[in-house]
PDB file of C-alpha atoms in Angstrom:
ATOM      1  CA  UNK A   1      44.358  14.965  71.345  1.00 40.00           C
ATOM      2  CA  UNK A   2      45.933  18.371  71.051  1.00 39.00           C
ATOM      3  CA  UNK A   3      46.451  20.993  68.390  1.00 38.00           C
ATOM      4  CA  UNK A   4      50.162  20.879  67.558  1.00 38.00           C
ATOM      5  CA  UNK A   5      52.590  22.188  64.996  1.00 37.00           C
ATOM      6  CA  UNK A   6      51.696  19.104  62.965  1.00 40.00           C
ATOM      7  CA  UNK A   7      48.459  20.870  62.022  1.00 41.00           C
ATOM      8  CA  UNK A   8      49.431  24.302  60.696  1.00 41.00           C
ATOM      9  CA  UNK A   9      46.940  27.097  60.163  1.00 45.00           C
ATOM     10  CA  UNK A  10      44.248  25.614  62.370  1.00 78.00           C
ATOM     11  CA  UNK A  11      43.794  22.480  60.261  1.00 77.00           C
ATOM     12  CA  UNK A  12      42.049  19.555  61.930  1.00 88.00           C
ATOM     13  CA  UNK A  13      42.676  17.075  59.113  1.00 93.00           C
ATOM     14  CA  UNK A  14      45.533  16.885  56.630  1.00 93.00           C
ATOM     15  CA  UNK A  15      45.722  14.090  54.065  1.00 93.00           C
ATOM     16  CA  UNK A  16      48.949  13.717  52.101  1.00 92.00           C
ATOM     17  CA  UNK A  17      49.521  11.567  48.983  1.00 92.00           C
ATOM     18  CA  UNK A  18      46.947   9.045  50.159  1.00 92.00           C
ATOM     19  CA  UNK A  19      46.654   5.812  48.228  1.00 92.00           C
ATOM     20  CA  UNK A  20      44.376   2.829  48.740  1.00 91.00           C
ATOM     21  CA  UNK A  21      44.675  -0.362  46.725  1.00 91.00           C
ATOM     22  CA  UNK A  22      42.593  -3.496  47.252  1.00 88.00           C
ATOM     23  CA  UNK A  23      44.191  -6.787  46.262  1.00 86.00           C
ATOM     24  CA  UNK A  24      42.222 -10.001  45.775  1.00 83.00           C
ATOM     25  CA  UNK A  25      43.085 -13.242  43.954  1.00 80.00           C
ATOM     26  CA  UNK A  26      46.146 -11.763  42.322  1.00 79.00           C
ATOM     27  CA  UNK A  27      44.296  -8.682  41.076  1.00 87.00           C
ATOM     28  CA  UNK A  28      44.545  -5.141  42.388  1.00 86.00           C
ATOM     29  CA  UNK A  29      42.198  -2.165  42.263  1.00 86.00           C
ATOM     30  CA  UNK A  30      43.465   1.284  43.237  1.00 86.00           C
ATOM     31  CA  UNK A  31      40.657   3.459  44.631  1.00 87.00           C
ATOM     32  CA  UNK A  32      42.586   6.489  45.893  1.00 89.00           C
ATOM     33  CA  UNK A  33      45.593   7.791  43.951  1.00 88.00           C
ATOM     34  CA  UNK A  34      47.921  10.264  45.643  1.00 86.00           C
ATOM     35  CA  UNK A  35      45.050  12.171  47.218  1.00 90.00           C
ATOM     36  CA  UNK A  36      45.634  15.426  49.168  1.00 91.00           C
ATOM     37  CA  UNK A  37      43.084  17.141  51.409  1.00 91.00           C
ATOM     38  CA  UNK A  38      43.007  19.807  54.132  1.00 92.00           C
ATOM     39  CA  UNK A  39      40.106  20.581  56.465  1.00 94.00           C
ATOM     40  CA  UNK A  40      40.304  23.685  58.713  1.00 93.00           C
ATOM     41  CA  UNK A  41      38.975  23.621  62.253  1.00 92.00           C
ATOM     42  CA  UNK A  42      35.268  24.430  62.300  1.00 92.00           C
ATOM     43  CA  UNK A  43      34.770  23.790  58.576  1.00 93.00           C
ATOM     44  CA  UNK A  44      31.698  22.072  57.171  1.00 94.00           C
ATOM     45  CA  UNK A  45      33.393  19.978  54.504  1.00 94.00           C
ATOM     46  CA  UNK A  46      31.504  17.868  51.963  1.00 94.00           C
ATOM     47  CA  UNK A  47      33.084  15.147  49.826  1.00 93.00           C
ATOM     48  CA  UNK A  48      31.090  14.398  46.676  1.00 91.00           C
ATOM     49  CA  UNK A  49      31.526  11.615  44.151  1.00 83.00           C
ATOM     50  CA  UNK A  50      29.806   8.853  42.281  1.00 80.00           C
ATOM     51  CA  UNK A  51      29.156   5.485  43.891  1.00 78.00           C
ATOM     52  CA  UNK A  52      32.417   3.550  44.010  1.00 76.00           C
ATOM     53  CA  UNK A  53      34.564   6.667  43.621  1.00 81.00           C
ATOM     54  CA  UNK A  54      36.350   6.073  46.934  1.00 85.00           C
ATOM     55  CA  UNK A  55      34.750   8.807  49.020  1.00 89.00           C
ATOM     56  CA  UNK A  56      33.584   6.390  51.741  1.00 89.00           C
ATOM     57  CA  UNK A  57      36.990   4.708  51.720  1.00 91.00           C
ATOM     58  CA  UNK A  58      38.563   8.104  52.368  1.00 92.00           C
ATOM     59  CA  UNK A  59      36.230   8.706  55.307  1.00 93.00           C
ATOM     60  CA  UNK A  60      36.940   5.247  56.752  1.00 92.00           C
ATOM     61  CA  UNK A  61      40.689   5.901  56.612  1.00 93.00           C
ATOM     62  CA  UNK A  62      40.284   9.278  58.355  1.00 93.00           C
ATOM     63  CA  UNK A  63      38.147   7.512  60.953  1.00 92.00           C
ATOM     64  CA  UNK A  64      40.738   4.819  61.584  1.00 90.00           C
ATOM     65  CA  UNK A  65      38.316   2.145  60.363  1.00 89.00           C
ATOM     66  CA  UNK A  66      40.492   1.217  57.379  1.00 90.00           C
ATOM     67  CA  UNK A  67      44.173   1.547  56.585  1.00 89.00           C
ATOM     68  CA  UNK A  68      45.892   3.313  53.699  1.00 90.00           C
ATOM     69  CA  UNK A  69      48.248   1.606  51.262  1.00 91.00           C
ATOM     70  CA  UNK A  70      50.483   4.697  51.159  1.00 92.00           C
ATOM     71  CA  UNK A  71      50.461   8.325  52.266  1.00 92.00           C
ATOM     72  CA  UNK A  72      49.597   9.981  55.565  1.00 92.00           C
ATOM     73  CA  UNK A  73      46.488  11.099  57.427  1.00 94.00           C
ATOM     74  CA  UNK A  74      47.187  13.564  60.231  1.00 93.00           C
ATOM     75  CA  UNK A  75      44.305  14.465  62.532  1.00 92.00           C
ATOM     76  CA  UNK A  76      44.855  17.072  65.217  1.00 89.00           C
ATOM     77  CA  UNK A  77      48.596  16.545  65.005  1.00 88.00           C
ATOM     78  CA  UNK A  78      48.456  12.755  65.275  1.00 88.00           C
ATOM     79  CA  UNK A  79      49.236  10.429  62.369  1.00 92.00           C
ATOM     80  CA  UNK A  80      46.472   7.841  62.210  1.00 90.00           C
ATOM     81  CA  UNK A  81      48.588   5.125  60.587  1.00 84.00           C
ATOM     82  CA  UNK A  82      51.095   5.323  63.480  1.00 87.00           C
ATOM     83  CA  UNK A  83      48.445   4.513  66.090  1.00 89.00           C
ATOM     84  CA  UNK A  84      48.081   1.108  67.719  1.00 88.00           C
ATOM     85  CA  UNK A  85      44.663  -0.477  68.181  1.00 89.00           C
ATOM     86  CA  UNK A  86      44.278   0.900  71.713  1.00 90.00           C
ATOM     87  CA  UNK A  87      45.082   4.424  70.502  1.00 91.00           C
ATOM     88  CA  UNK A  88      42.691   4.053  67.558  1.00 90.00           C
ATOM     89  CA  UNK A  89      39.896   2.973  69.881  1.00 88.00           C
ATOM     90  CA  UNK A  90      40.481   6.017  72.104  1.00 87.00           C
ATOM     91  CA  UNK A  91      40.637   8.251  69.013  1.00 90.00           C
ATOM     92  CA  UNK A  92      37.281   7.005  67.707  1.00 89.00           C
ATOM     93  CA  UNK A  93      35.696   7.131  71.156  1.00 84.00           C
ATOM     94  CA  UNK A  94      36.933  10.539  72.298  1.00 84.00           C
ATOM     95  CA  UNK A  95      37.730  12.593  69.206  1.00 91.00           C
ATOM     96  CA  UNK A  96      35.241  11.402  66.576  1.00 91.00           C
ATOM     97  CA  UNK A  97      31.479  11.417  66.182  1.00 92.00           C
ATOM     98  CA  UNK A  98      30.363   8.929  63.529  1.00 92.00           C
ATOM     99  CA  UNK A  99      27.121   8.894  61.537  1.00 91.00           C
ATOM    100  CA  UNK A 100      26.520   6.270  58.867  1.00 89.00           C
ATOM    101  CA  UNK A 101      23.912   5.583  56.185  1.00 82.00           C
ATOM    102  CA  UNK A 102      22.445   2.932  58.503  1.00 85.00           C
ATOM    103  CA  UNK A 103      21.760   4.101  62.044  1.00 86.00           C
ATOM    104  CA  UNK A 104      23.264   1.058  63.874  1.00 88.00           C
ATOM    105  CA  UNK A 105      21.044   1.626  66.905  1.00 92.00           C
ATOM    106  CA  UNK A 106      20.754  -1.194  69.433  1.00 94.00           C
ATOM    107  CA  UNK A 107      17.304  -2.623  68.744  1.00 92.00           C
ATOM    108  CA  UNK A 108      16.435  -3.576  72.339  1.00 94.00           C
ATOM    109  CA  UNK A 109      17.420  -0.222  73.819  1.00 96.00           C
ATOM    110  CA  UNK A 110      15.445   3.005  73.919  1.00 97.00           C
ATOM    111  CA  UNK A 111      16.507   6.145  72.086  1.00 96.00           C
ATOM    112  CA  UNK A 112      17.746   7.561  75.395  1.00 97.00           C
ATOM    113  CA  UNK A 113      19.766   4.424  76.178  1.00 96.00           C
ATOM    114  CA  UNK A 114      21.292   4.361  72.687  1.00 96.00           C
ATOM    115  CA  UNK A 115      22.582   7.911  73.129  1.00 96.00           C
ATOM    116  CA  UNK A 116      23.550   7.399  76.770  1.00 95.00           C
ATOM    117  CA  UNK A 117      25.627   4.232  76.332  1.00 95.00           C
ATOM    118  CA  UNK A 118      28.682   5.650  74.469  1.00 93.00           C
ATOM    119  CA  UNK A 119      29.138   8.290  77.169  1.00 93.00           C
ATOM    120  CA  UNK A 120      28.650   5.805  79.999  1.00 92.00           C
ATOM    121  CA  UNK A 121      31.111   3.363  78.387  1.00 90.00           C
ATOM    122  CA  UNK A 122      33.624   6.227  78.084  1.00 88.00           C
ATOM    123  CA  UNK A 123      33.490   6.686  81.868  1.00 89.00           C
ATOM    124  CA  UNK A 124      30.956   9.503  82.253  1.00 92.00           C
ATOM    125  CA  UNK A 125      28.934   9.045  85.487  1.00 95.00           C
ATOM    126  CA  UNK A 126      25.512   7.512  84.798  1.00 95.00           C
ATOM    127  CA  UNK A 127      23.420  10.484  85.920  1.00 95.00           C
ATOM    128  CA  UNK A 128      25.516  12.945  83.946  1.00 96.00           C
ATOM    129  CA  UNK A 129      25.482  10.730  80.849  1.00 95.00           C
ATOM    130  CA  UNK A 130      21.695  10.363  81.052  1.00 96.00           C
ATOM    131  CA  UNK A 131      21.215  14.115  81.398  1.00 96.00           C
ATOM    132  CA  UNK A 132      23.465  14.803  78.427  1.00 95.00           C
ATOM    133  CA  UNK A 133      21.710  12.191  76.288  1.00 96.00           C
ATOM    134  CA  UNK A 134      18.307  13.642  77.148  1.00 97.00           C
ATOM    135  CA  UNK A 135      19.471  17.175  76.310  1.00 96.00           C
ATOM    136  CA  UNK A 136      20.834  16.076  72.920  1.00 95.00           C
ATOM    137  CA  UNK A 137      17.645  14.201  72.068  1.00 96.00           C
ATOM    138  CA  UNK A 138      15.673  17.325  72.927  1.00 95.00           C
ATOM    139  CA  UNK A 139      18.000  19.302  70.627  1.00 93.00           C
ATOM    140  CA  UNK A 140      17.198  16.992  67.704  1.00 93.00           C
ATOM    141  CA  UNK A 141      13.456  17.242  68.375  1.00 93.00           C
ATOM    142  CA  UNK A 142      12.894  13.875  70.058  1.00 94.00           C
ATOM    143  CA  UNK A 143      12.092  14.850  73.640  1.00 94.00           C
ATOM    144  CA  UNK A 144       8.785  12.971  73.349  1.00 95.00           C
ATOM    145  CA  UNK A 145      10.358   9.831  71.825  1.00 95.00           C
ATOM    146  CA  UNK A 146      13.163   9.095  74.283  1.00 95.00           C
ATOM    147  CA  UNK A 147      11.590   5.903  75.658  1.00 96.00           C
ATOM    148  CA  UNK A 148      10.885   4.424  72.214  1.00 97.00           C
ATOM    149  CA  UNK A 149      13.008   1.573  70.822  1.00 96.00           C
ATOM    150  CA  UNK A 150      14.194   1.830  67.195  1.00 96.00           C
ATOM    151  CA  UNK A 151      11.332  -0.289  65.840  1.00 96.00           C
ATOM    152  CA  UNK A 152       8.910   2.338  67.183  1.00 97.00           C
ATOM    153  CA  UNK A 153      10.705   5.181  65.400  1.00 95.00           C
ATOM    154  CA  UNK A 154      10.569   6.292  61.776  1.00 93.00           C
ATOM    155  CA  UNK A 155      13.663   6.219  59.580  1.00 91.00           C
ATOM    156  CA  UNK A 156      14.174   9.939  60.017  1.00 92.00           C
ATOM    157  CA  UNK A 157      13.781   9.673  63.794  1.00 95.00           C
ATOM    158  CA  UNK A 158      16.353   6.865  63.951  1.00 94.00           C
ATOM    159  CA  UNK A 159      18.867   9.032  62.123  1.00 93.00           C
ATOM    160  CA  UNK A 160      18.133  11.908  64.501  1.00 94.00           C
ATOM    161  CA  UNK A 161      18.985   9.559  67.380  1.00 96.00           C
ATOM    162  CA  UNK A 162      22.216   8.671  65.536  1.00 95.00           C
ATOM    163  CA  UNK A 163      23.075  12.368  65.227  1.00 94.00           C
ATOM    164  CA  UNK A 164      22.464  12.883  68.960  1.00 95.00           C
ATOM    165  CA  UNK A 165      24.578   9.816  69.752  1.00 95.00           C
ATOM    166  CA  UNK A 166      27.510  11.060  67.671  1.00 94.00           C
ATOM    167  CA  UNK A 167      27.657  14.208  69.806  1.00 95.00           C
ATOM    168  CA  UNK A 168      27.335  12.679  73.263  1.00 94.00           C
ATOM    169  CA  UNK A 169      31.098  12.383  73.869  1.00 93.00           C
ATOM    170  CA  UNK A 170      31.697  15.959  72.692  1.00 92.00           C
ATOM    171  CA  UNK A 171      33.838  15.040  69.663  1.00 93.00           C
ATOM    172  CA  UNK A 172      36.037  17.520  67.864  1.00 93.00           C
ATOM    173  CA  UNK A 173      35.308  15.989  64.449  1.00 95.00           C
ATOM    174  CA  UNK A 174      32.083  14.534  63.004  1.00 95.00           C
ATOM    175  CA  UNK A 175      32.381  12.064  60.128  1.00 95.00           C
ATOM    176  CA  UNK A 176      29.113  11.394  58.285  1.00 94.00           C
ATOM    177  CA  UNK A 177      28.988   8.771  55.525  1.00 92.00           C
ATOM    178  CA  UNK A 178      25.919   9.136  53.264  1.00 90.00           C
ATOM    179  CA  UNK A 179      23.779   9.976  56.341  1.00 90.00           C
ATOM    180  CA  UNK A 180      20.668  10.640  54.216  1.00 88.00           C
ATOM    181  CA  UNK A 181      21.130   7.767  51.769  1.00 84.00           C
ATOM    182  CA  UNK A 182      18.322   5.584  53.171  1.00 84.00           C
ATOM    183  CA  UNK A 183      15.782   8.381  53.632  1.00 86.00           C
ATOM    184  CA  UNK A 184      12.982   9.829  51.531  1.00 87.00           C
ATOM    185  CA  UNK A 185      13.555  13.388  50.219  1.00 88.00           C
ATOM    186  CA  UNK A 186      11.762  15.261  53.062  1.00 88.00           C
ATOM    187  CA  UNK A 187      13.602  13.323  55.779  1.00 88.00           C
ATOM    188  CA  UNK A 188      16.887  13.546  53.868  1.00 89.00           C
ATOM    189  CA  UNK A 189      16.573  17.339  53.806  1.00 90.00           C
ATOM    190  CA  UNK A 190      15.720  17.389  57.528  1.00 89.00           C
ATOM    191  CA  UNK A 191      18.702  15.239  58.530  1.00 91.00           C
ATOM    192  CA  UNK A 192      21.034  17.231  56.292  1.00 91.00           C
ATOM    193  CA  UNK A 193      19.917  20.504  57.841  1.00 91.00           C
ATOM    194  CA  UNK A 194      20.174  18.961  61.312  1.00 92.00           C
ATOM    195  CA  UNK A 195      23.764  17.800  60.864  1.00 92.00           C
ATOM    196  CA  UNK A 196      24.934  21.216  59.710  1.00 93.00           C
ATOM    197  CA  UNK A 197      22.982  23.098  62.380  1.00 92.00           C
ATOM    198  CA  UNK A 198      24.194  20.811  65.184  1.00 92.00           C
ATOM    199  CA  UNK A 199      27.807  21.118  63.983  1.00 92.00           C
ATOM    200  CA  UNK A 200      27.374  24.898  64.132  1.00 91.00           C
ATOM    201  CA  UNK A 201      25.655  24.884  67.522  1.00 91.00           C
ATOM    202  CA  UNK A 202      28.285  22.678  69.141  1.00 91.00           C
ATOM    203  CA  UNK A 203      31.245  24.183  67.228  1.00 92.00           C
ATOM    204  CA  UNK A 204      32.310  20.946  65.520  1.00 93.00           C
ATOM    205  CA  UNK A 205      34.278  20.282  62.371  1.00 95.00           C
ATOM    206  CA  UNK A 206      32.201  18.208  59.947  1.00 95.00           C
ATOM    207  CA  UNK A 207      33.282  15.999  57.049  1.00 95.00           C
ATOM    208  CA  UNK A 208      30.276  14.632  55.213  1.00 95.00           C
ATOM    209  CA  UNK A 209      30.327  12.204  52.275  1.00 93.00           C
ATOM    210  CA  UNK A 210      27.376  12.269  49.871  1.00 90.00           C
ATOM    211  CA  UNK A 211      26.288  11.934  46.264  1.00 86.00           C
ATOM    212  CA  UNK A 212      23.387  14.351  46.926  1.00 86.00           C
ATOM    213  CA  UNK A 213      24.247  17.712  45.379  1.00 86.00           C
ATOM    214  CA  UNK A 214      21.501  19.494  47.360  1.00 86.00           C
ATOM    215  CA  UNK A 215      23.159  18.349  50.560  1.00 87.00           C
ATOM    216  CA  UNK A 216      26.627  19.125  49.195  1.00 89.00           C
ATOM    217  CA  UNK A 217      25.579  22.729  48.549  1.00 89.00           C
ATOM    218  CA  UNK A 218      25.322  23.278  52.325  1.00 90.00           C
ATOM    219  CA  UNK A 219      29.076  22.848  52.830  1.00 90.00           C
ATOM    220  CA  UNK A 220      31.472  25.777  53.063  1.00 90.00           C
ATOM    221  CA  UNK A 221      34.214  23.559  51.607  1.00 91.00           C
ATOM    222  CA  UNK A 222      33.606  20.944  48.931  1.00 91.00           C
ATOM    223  CA  UNK A 223      35.861  18.269  47.509  1.00 91.00           C
ATOM    224  CA  UNK A 224      34.947  16.305  44.396  1.00 90.00           C
ATOM    225  CA  UNK A 225      36.348  12.782  44.007  1.00 87.00           C
ATOM    226  CA  UNK A 226      37.183  11.844  40.434  1.00 81.00           C
ATOM    227  CA  UNK A 227      39.497   9.071  39.256  1.00 76.00           C
ATOM    228  CA  UNK A 228      40.886   8.623  42.759  1.00 76.00           C
ATOM    229  CA  UNK A 229      41.897  12.273  43.252  1.00 76.00           C
ATOM    230  CA  UNK A 230      40.233  15.350  44.762  1.00 80.00           C
ATOM    231  CA  UNK A 231      39.434  18.756  43.380  1.00 79.00           C
ATOM    232  CA  UNK A 232      38.481  21.516  45.814  1.00 71.00           C
ATOM    233  CA  UNK A 233      35.801  24.188  45.785  1.00 66.00           C
ATOM    234  CA  UNK A 234      35.253  26.743  48.560  1.00 58.00           C
ATOM    235  CA  UNK A 235      32.226  28.940  49.232  1.00 53.00           C
TER     236      UNK A 235
END
């Protein structure tokens, strides 16, 4: 995907008048109401809100994992809602790095294999993919745990593997949804610091969703979700 005139001023993400309504059994619930958002290239953006405020829904729409009811999401000059399934798959595989509250590691595969597989499946030669996976695991402090399967790793170590995995295909944009939500305070602080430091080291744009104000304070751009809309605060 390329930077185009559709993303003025070096913006990676532009959200315009975004709405999301869920309809079930004749009832409807509107989560996002005419929401606008801009994220510059290289920004470390944090989206904060109470549980159920719609912040994860927003991230899922940006990630092409959910669709909007109305409005537009433009990422690197491409409108997400205009993409077909094949284009969305390529977008998630090549342009995005995803980190979730749960690590979603493959339980029968080692840490190295879990990081290696997305690159190998994207067509990177096996040797090169293995070398890159090993280097990323070393960067997140797991050089001595590469052969361990998830059951042999702590919760914090599993999330460090997930952070390494999200970077293996050299994404432009990292989306992190409550990445510290399942961790104790020391590990939550470690993973939060790691995400921001790795985004800096590899020159990535980061959008992170959290309810943790200590983690939110690390962002250089903060959006607060309230009543389906966003308010912005910059450092």
